[in-house]
mmCIF file of C-alpha atoms in Angstrom:
data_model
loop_
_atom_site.group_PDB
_atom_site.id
_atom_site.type_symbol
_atom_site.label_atom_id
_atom_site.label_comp_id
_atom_site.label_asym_id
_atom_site.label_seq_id
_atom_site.Cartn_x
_atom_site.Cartn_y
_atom_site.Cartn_z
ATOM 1 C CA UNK A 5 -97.026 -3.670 -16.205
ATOM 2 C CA UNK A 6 -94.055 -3.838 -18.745
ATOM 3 C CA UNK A 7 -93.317 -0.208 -17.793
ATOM 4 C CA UNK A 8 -94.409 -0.216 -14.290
ATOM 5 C CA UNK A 9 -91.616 -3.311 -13.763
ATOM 6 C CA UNK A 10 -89.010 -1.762 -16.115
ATOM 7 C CA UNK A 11 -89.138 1.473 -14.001
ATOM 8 C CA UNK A 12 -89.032 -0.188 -10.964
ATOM 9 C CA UNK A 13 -85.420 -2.234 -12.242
ATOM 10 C CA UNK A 14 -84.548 1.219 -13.563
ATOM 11 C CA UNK A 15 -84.420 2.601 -10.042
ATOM 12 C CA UNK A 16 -83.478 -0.409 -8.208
ATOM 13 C CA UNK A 17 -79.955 0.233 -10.340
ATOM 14 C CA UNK A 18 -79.936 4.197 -9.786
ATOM 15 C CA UNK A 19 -80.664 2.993 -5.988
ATOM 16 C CA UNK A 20 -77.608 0.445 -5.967
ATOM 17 C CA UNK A 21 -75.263 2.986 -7.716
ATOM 18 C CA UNK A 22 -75.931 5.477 -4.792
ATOM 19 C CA UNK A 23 -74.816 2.814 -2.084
ATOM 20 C CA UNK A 24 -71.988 1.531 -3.803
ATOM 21 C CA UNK A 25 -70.669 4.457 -4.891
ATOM 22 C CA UNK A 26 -71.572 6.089 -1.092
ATOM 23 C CA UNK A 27 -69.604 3.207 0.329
ATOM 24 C CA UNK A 28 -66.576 4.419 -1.657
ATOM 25 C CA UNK A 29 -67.124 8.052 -0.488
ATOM 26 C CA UNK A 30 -67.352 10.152 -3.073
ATOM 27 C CA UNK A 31 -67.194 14.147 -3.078
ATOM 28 C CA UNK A 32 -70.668 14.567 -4.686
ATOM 29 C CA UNK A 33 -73.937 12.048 -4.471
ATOM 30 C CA UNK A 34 -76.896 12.112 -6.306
ATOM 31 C CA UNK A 35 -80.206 12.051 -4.775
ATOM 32 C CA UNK A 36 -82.552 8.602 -5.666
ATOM 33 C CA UNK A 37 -84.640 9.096 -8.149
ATOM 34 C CA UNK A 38 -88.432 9.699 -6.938
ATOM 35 C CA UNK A 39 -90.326 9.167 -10.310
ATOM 36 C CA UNK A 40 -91.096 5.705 -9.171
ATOM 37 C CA UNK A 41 -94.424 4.645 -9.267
ATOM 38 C CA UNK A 42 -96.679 4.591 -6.184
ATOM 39 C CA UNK A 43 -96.711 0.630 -6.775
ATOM 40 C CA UNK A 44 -92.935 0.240 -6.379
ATOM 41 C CA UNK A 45 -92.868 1.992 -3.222
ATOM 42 C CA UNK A 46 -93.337 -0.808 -1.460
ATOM 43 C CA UNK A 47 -90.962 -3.050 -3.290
ATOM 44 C CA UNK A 48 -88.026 -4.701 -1.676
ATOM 45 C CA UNK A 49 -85.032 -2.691 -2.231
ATOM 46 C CA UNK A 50 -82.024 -0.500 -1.228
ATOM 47 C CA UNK A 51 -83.115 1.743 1.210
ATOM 48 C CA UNK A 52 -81.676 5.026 -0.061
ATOM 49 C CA UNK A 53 -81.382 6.576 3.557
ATOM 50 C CA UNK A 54 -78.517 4.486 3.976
ATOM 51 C CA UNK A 55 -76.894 6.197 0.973
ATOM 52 C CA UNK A 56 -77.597 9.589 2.948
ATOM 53 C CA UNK A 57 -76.159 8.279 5.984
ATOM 54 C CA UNK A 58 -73.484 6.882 3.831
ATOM 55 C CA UNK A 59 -72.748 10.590 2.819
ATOM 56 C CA UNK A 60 -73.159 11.916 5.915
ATOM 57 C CA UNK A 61 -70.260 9.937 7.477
ATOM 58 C CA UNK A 62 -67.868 11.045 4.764
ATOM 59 C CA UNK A 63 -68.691 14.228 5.219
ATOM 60 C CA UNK A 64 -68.263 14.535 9.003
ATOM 61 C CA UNK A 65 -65.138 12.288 8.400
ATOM 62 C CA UNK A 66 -63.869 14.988 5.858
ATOM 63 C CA UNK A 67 -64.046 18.362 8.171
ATOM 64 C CA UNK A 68 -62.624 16.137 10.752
ATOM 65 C CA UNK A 69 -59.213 15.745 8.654
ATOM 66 C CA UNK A 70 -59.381 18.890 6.898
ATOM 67 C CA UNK A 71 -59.309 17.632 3.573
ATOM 68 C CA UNK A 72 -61.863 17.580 0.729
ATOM 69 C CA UNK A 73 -60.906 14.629 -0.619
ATOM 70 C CA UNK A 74 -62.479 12.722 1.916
ATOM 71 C CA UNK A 75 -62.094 8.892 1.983
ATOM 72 C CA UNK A 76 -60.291 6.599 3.695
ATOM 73 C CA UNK A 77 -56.604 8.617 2.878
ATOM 74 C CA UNK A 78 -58.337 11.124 4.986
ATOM 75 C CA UNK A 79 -59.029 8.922 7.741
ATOM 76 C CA UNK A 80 -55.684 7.141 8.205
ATOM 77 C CA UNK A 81 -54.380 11.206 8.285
ATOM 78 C CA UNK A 82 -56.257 11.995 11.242
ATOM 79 C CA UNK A 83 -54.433 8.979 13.200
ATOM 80 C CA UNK A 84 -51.055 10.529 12.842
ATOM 81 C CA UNK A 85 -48.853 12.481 15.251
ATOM 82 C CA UNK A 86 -50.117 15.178 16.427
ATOM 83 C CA UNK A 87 -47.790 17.572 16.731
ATOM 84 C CA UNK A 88 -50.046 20.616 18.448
ATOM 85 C CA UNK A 89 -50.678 18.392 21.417
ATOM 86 C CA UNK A 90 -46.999 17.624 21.277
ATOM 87 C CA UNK A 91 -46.069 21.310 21.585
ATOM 88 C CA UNK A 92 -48.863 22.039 24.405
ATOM 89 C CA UNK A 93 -47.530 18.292 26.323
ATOM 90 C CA UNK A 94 -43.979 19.764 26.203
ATOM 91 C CA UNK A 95 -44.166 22.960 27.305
ATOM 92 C CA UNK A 96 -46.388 22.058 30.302
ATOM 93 C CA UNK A 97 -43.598 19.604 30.735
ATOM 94 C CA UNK A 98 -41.551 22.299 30.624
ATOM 95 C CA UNK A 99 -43.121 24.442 32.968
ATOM 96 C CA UNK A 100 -43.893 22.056 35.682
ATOM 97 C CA UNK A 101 -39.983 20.925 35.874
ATOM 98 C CA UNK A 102 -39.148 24.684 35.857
ATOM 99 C CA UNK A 103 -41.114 24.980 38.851
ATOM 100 C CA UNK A 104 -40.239 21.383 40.921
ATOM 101 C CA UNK A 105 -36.188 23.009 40.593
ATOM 102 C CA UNK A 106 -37.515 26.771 41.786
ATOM 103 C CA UNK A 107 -38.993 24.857 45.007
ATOM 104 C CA UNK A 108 -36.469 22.260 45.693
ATOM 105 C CA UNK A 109 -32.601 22.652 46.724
ATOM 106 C CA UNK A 110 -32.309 19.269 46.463
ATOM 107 C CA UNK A 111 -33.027 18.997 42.755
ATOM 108 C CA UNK A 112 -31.226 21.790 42.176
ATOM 109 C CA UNK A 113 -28.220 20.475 43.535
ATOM 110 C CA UNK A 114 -28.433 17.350 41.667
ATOM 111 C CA UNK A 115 -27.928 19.568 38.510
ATOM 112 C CA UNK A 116 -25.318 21.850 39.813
ATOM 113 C CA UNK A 117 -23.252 19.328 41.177
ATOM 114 C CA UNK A 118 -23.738 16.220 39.212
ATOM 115 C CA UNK A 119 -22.226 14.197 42.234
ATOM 116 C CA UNK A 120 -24.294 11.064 41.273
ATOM 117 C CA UNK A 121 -22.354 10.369 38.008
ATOM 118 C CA UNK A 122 -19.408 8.581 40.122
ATOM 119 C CA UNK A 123 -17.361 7.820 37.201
ATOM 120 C CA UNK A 124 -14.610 5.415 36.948
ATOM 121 C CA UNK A 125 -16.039 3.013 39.224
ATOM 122 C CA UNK A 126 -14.539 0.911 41.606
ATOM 123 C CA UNK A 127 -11.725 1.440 44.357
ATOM 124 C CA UNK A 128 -10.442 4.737 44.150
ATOM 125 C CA UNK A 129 -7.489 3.988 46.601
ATOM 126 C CA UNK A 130 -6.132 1.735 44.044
ATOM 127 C CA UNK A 131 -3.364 3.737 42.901
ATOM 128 C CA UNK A 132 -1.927 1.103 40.238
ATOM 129 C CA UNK A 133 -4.882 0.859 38.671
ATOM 130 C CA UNK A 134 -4.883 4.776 38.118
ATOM 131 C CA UNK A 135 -0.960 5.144 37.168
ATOM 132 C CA UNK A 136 -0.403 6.993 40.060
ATOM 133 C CA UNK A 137 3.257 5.488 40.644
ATOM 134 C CA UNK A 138 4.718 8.222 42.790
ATOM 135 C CA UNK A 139 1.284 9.361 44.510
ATOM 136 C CA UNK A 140 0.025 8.321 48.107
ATOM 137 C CA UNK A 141 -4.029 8.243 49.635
ATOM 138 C CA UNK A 142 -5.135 10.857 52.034
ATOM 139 C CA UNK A 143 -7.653 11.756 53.744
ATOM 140 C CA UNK A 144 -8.753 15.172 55.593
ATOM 141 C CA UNK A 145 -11.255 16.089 57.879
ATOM 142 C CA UNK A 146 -13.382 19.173 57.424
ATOM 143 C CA UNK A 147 -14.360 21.671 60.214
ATOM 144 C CA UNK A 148 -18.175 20.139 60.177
ATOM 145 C CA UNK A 149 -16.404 16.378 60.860
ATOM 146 C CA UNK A 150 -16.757 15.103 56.805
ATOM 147 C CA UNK A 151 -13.829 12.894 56.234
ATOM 148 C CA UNK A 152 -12.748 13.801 52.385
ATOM 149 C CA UNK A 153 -10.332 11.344 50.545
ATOM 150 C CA UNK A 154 -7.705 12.550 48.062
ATOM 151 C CA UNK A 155 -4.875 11.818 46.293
ATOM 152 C CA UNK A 156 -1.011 13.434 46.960
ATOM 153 C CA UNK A 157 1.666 13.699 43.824
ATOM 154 C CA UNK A 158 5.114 13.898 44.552
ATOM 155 C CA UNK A 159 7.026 16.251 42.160
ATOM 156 C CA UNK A 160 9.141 15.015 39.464
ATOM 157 C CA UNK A 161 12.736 15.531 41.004
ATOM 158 C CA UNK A 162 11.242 13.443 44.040
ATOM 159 C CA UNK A 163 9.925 10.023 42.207
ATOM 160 C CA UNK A 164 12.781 8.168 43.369
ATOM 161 C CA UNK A 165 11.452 7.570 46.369
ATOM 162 C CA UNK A 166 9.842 4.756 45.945
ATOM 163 C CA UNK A 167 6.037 2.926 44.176
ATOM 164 C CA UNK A 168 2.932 4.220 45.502
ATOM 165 C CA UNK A 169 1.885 3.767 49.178
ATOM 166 C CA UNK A 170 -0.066 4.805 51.514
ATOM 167 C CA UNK A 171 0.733 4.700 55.573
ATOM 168 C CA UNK A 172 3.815 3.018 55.260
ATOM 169 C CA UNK A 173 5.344 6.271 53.652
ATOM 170 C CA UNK A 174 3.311 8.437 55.336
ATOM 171 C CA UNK A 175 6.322 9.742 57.427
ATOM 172 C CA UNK A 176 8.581 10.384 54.358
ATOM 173 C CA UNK A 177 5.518 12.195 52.005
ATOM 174 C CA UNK A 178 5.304 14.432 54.958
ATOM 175 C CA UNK A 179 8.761 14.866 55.832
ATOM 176 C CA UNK A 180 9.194 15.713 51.646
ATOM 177 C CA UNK A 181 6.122 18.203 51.378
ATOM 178 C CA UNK A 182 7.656 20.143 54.484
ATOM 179 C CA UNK A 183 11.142 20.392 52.993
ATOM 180 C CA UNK A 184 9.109 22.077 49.395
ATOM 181 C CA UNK A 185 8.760 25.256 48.344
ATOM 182 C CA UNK A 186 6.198 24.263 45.684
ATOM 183 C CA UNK A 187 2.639 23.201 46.734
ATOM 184 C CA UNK A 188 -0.304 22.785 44.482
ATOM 185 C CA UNK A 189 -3.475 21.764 45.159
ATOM 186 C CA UNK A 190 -6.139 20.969 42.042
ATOM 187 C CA UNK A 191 -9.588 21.781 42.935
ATOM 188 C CA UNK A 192 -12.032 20.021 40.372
ATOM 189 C CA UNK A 193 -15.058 20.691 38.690
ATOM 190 C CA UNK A 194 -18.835 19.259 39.265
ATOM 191 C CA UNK A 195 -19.623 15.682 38.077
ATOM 192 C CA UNK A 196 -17.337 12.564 38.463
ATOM 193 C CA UNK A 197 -14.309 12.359 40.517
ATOM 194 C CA UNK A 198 -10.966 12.846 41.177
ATOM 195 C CA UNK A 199 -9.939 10.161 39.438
ATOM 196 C CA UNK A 200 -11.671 11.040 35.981
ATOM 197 C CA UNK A 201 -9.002 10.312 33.016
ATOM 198 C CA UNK A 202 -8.879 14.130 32.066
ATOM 199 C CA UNK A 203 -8.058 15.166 35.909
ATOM 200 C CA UNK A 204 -5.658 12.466 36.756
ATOM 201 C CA UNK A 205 -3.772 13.664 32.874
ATOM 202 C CA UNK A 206 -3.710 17.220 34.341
ATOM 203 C CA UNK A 207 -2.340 16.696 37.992
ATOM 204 C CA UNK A 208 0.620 14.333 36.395
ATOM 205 C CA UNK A 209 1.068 16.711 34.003
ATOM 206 C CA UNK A 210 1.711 19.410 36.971
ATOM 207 C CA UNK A 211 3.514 17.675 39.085
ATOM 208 C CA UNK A 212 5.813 16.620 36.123
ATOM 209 C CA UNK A 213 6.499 19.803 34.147
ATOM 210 C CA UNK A 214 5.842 22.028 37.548
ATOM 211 C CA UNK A 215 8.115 19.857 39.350
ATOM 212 C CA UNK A 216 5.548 20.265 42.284
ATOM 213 C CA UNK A 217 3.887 18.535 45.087
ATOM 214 C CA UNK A 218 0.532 18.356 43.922
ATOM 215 C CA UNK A 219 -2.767 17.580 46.265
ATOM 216 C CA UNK A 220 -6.281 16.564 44.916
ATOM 217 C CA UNK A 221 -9.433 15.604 46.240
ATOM 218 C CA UNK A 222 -13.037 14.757 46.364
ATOM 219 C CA UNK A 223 -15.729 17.336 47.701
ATOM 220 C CA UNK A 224 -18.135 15.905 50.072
ATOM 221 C CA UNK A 225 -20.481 13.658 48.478
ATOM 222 C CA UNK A 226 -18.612 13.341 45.789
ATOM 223 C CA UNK A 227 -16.330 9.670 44.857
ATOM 224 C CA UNK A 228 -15.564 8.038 48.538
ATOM 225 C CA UNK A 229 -16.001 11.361 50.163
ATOM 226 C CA UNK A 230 -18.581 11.966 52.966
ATOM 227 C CA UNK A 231 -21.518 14.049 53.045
ATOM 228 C CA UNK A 232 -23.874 15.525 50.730
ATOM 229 C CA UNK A 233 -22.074 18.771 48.507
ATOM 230 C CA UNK A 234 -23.357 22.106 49.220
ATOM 231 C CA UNK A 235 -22.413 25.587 48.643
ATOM 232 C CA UNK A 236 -21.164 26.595 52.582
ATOM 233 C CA UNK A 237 -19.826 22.798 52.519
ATOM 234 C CA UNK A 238 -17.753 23.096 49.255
ATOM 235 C CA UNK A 239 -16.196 26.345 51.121
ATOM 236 C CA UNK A 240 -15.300 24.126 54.214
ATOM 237 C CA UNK A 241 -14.054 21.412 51.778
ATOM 238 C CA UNK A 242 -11.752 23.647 50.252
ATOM 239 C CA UNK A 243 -10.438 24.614 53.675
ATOM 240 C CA UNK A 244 -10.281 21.544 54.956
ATOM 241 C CA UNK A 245 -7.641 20.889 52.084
ATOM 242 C CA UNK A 246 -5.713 24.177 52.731
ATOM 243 C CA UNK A 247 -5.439 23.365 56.421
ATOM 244 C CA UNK A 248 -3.958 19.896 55.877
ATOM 245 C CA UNK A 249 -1.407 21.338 53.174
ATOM 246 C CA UNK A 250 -0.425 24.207 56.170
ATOM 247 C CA UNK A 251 0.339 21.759 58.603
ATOM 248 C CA UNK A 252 2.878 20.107 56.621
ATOM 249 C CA UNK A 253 4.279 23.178 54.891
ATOM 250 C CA UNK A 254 6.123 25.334 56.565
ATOM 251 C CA UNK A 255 7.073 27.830 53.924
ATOM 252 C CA UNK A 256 4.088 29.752 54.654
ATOM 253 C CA UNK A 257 2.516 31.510 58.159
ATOM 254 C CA UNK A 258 0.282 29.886 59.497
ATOM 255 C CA UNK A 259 -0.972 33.420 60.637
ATOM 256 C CA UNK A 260 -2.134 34.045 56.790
ATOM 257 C CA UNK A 261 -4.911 31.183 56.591
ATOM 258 C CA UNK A 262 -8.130 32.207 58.095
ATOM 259 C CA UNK A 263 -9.438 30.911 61.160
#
């Protein structure tokens, strides 16, 4: 009985050193011992298929995360970012916008044109606000009916004719662009307006150091300007600015501008 009992609290403690050290995960785990008598079999005990199944979760847990370590560092490293289903999520990404700009002018303009970004905000008529001094509004109408607003610089030798205005000195803007020799007109890039900081500092700059009537304006769809931009409309924009220039210039036949 002595060694029947002392066997049986022998394996008891092999049994209990299995489960805890299974619950820790280790990288090797030795098997119960099965020298127990036939009378301790049905002792109450650890049951050492929990050990086993103890083992068997580490292990799947372990080719899961790659590493043979195991444990619970290996678990916490299969919850971080994934970066191959990053790639794959990205380049689908990719792949699918690629393919909504093929199919769609629309989007496509949004990107060529950048009309949307309407930057400075507010009034753009306000010509104090903008340091436009010697400048008056206009506006011009474009074959297709689009009414375009822009902005006309008088040339340095002129500025003493007066502050800024707009149909009250309609008649003597016209009457001084006819009388010129010197006409420029500043056609600007996609995105913002005509009254972006770096394109009102250029059109001072020419009318100042060109000593010449400069006119600007906004495309269609672009500041206060009608319409929608598009590639046959930017043509009739750019027209439409040409033909109001010609009928208050008389320096040049009208014969040259296309019909």
């Amino acid at each position: 009985m002595g060694n029947s009992s002392s066997s049986s609290r022998s394996g008891d403690r092999n049994s209990r050193k299995i489960v805890n050290a299974g619950s820790s995960y280790p990288s090797t785990v030795n098997v119960p011992p099965s020298n127990a008598s036939s009378s301790n079999r049905g002792a109450k005990g650890p049951d050492p298929t929990k050990a086993i199944k103890i083992v068997i979760l580490r292990d799947q847990v372990s080719q899961t995360t790659g590493h043979g370590d195991g444990g619970i560092g290996s678990l916490k490293a299969s919850k971080g970012f994934n970066w191959n289903r990053f790639i794959i999520v990205s380049g689908i990404s990719y792949f699918i916008i690629c393919f909504i700009l093929a199919l769609s002018p629309f989007a496509q303009s949004l990107l060529l044109y950048l009309n949307f970004i309407r930057f400075p905000f507010g009034d753009l008529t306000n010509l104090h606000r903008f340091g436009l001094s010697h400048a008056r509004n206009i506006r011009m109408t474009t074959k297709d009916g689009m009414v375009l607003k822009g902005y006309h610089l008088l040339p340095a030798h002129l500025r003493h004719w007066g502050s800024a205005g707009d149909a009250s000195q309609s008649v003597n803007y016209d009457q001084l662009l006819q009388e010129s020799d010197r006409v420029l007109i500043y056609f600007h890039g996609n995105a913002a307006t005509r009254a972006a900081p770096f394109r009102l500092h250029a059109i001072k700059q020419m009318s100042y150091f060109m000593n010449s009537h400069v006119i600007t304006f906004d495309y269609r769809g672009f500041g206060d300007s009608q319409g929608w931009p598009t590639e046959e409309g930017t043509y009739l924009d750019g027209l439409a600015a040409v033909q109001w220039v010609l009928e208050r210039f008389n320096c040049v036949s009208r014969e040259t501008f296309p019909p």
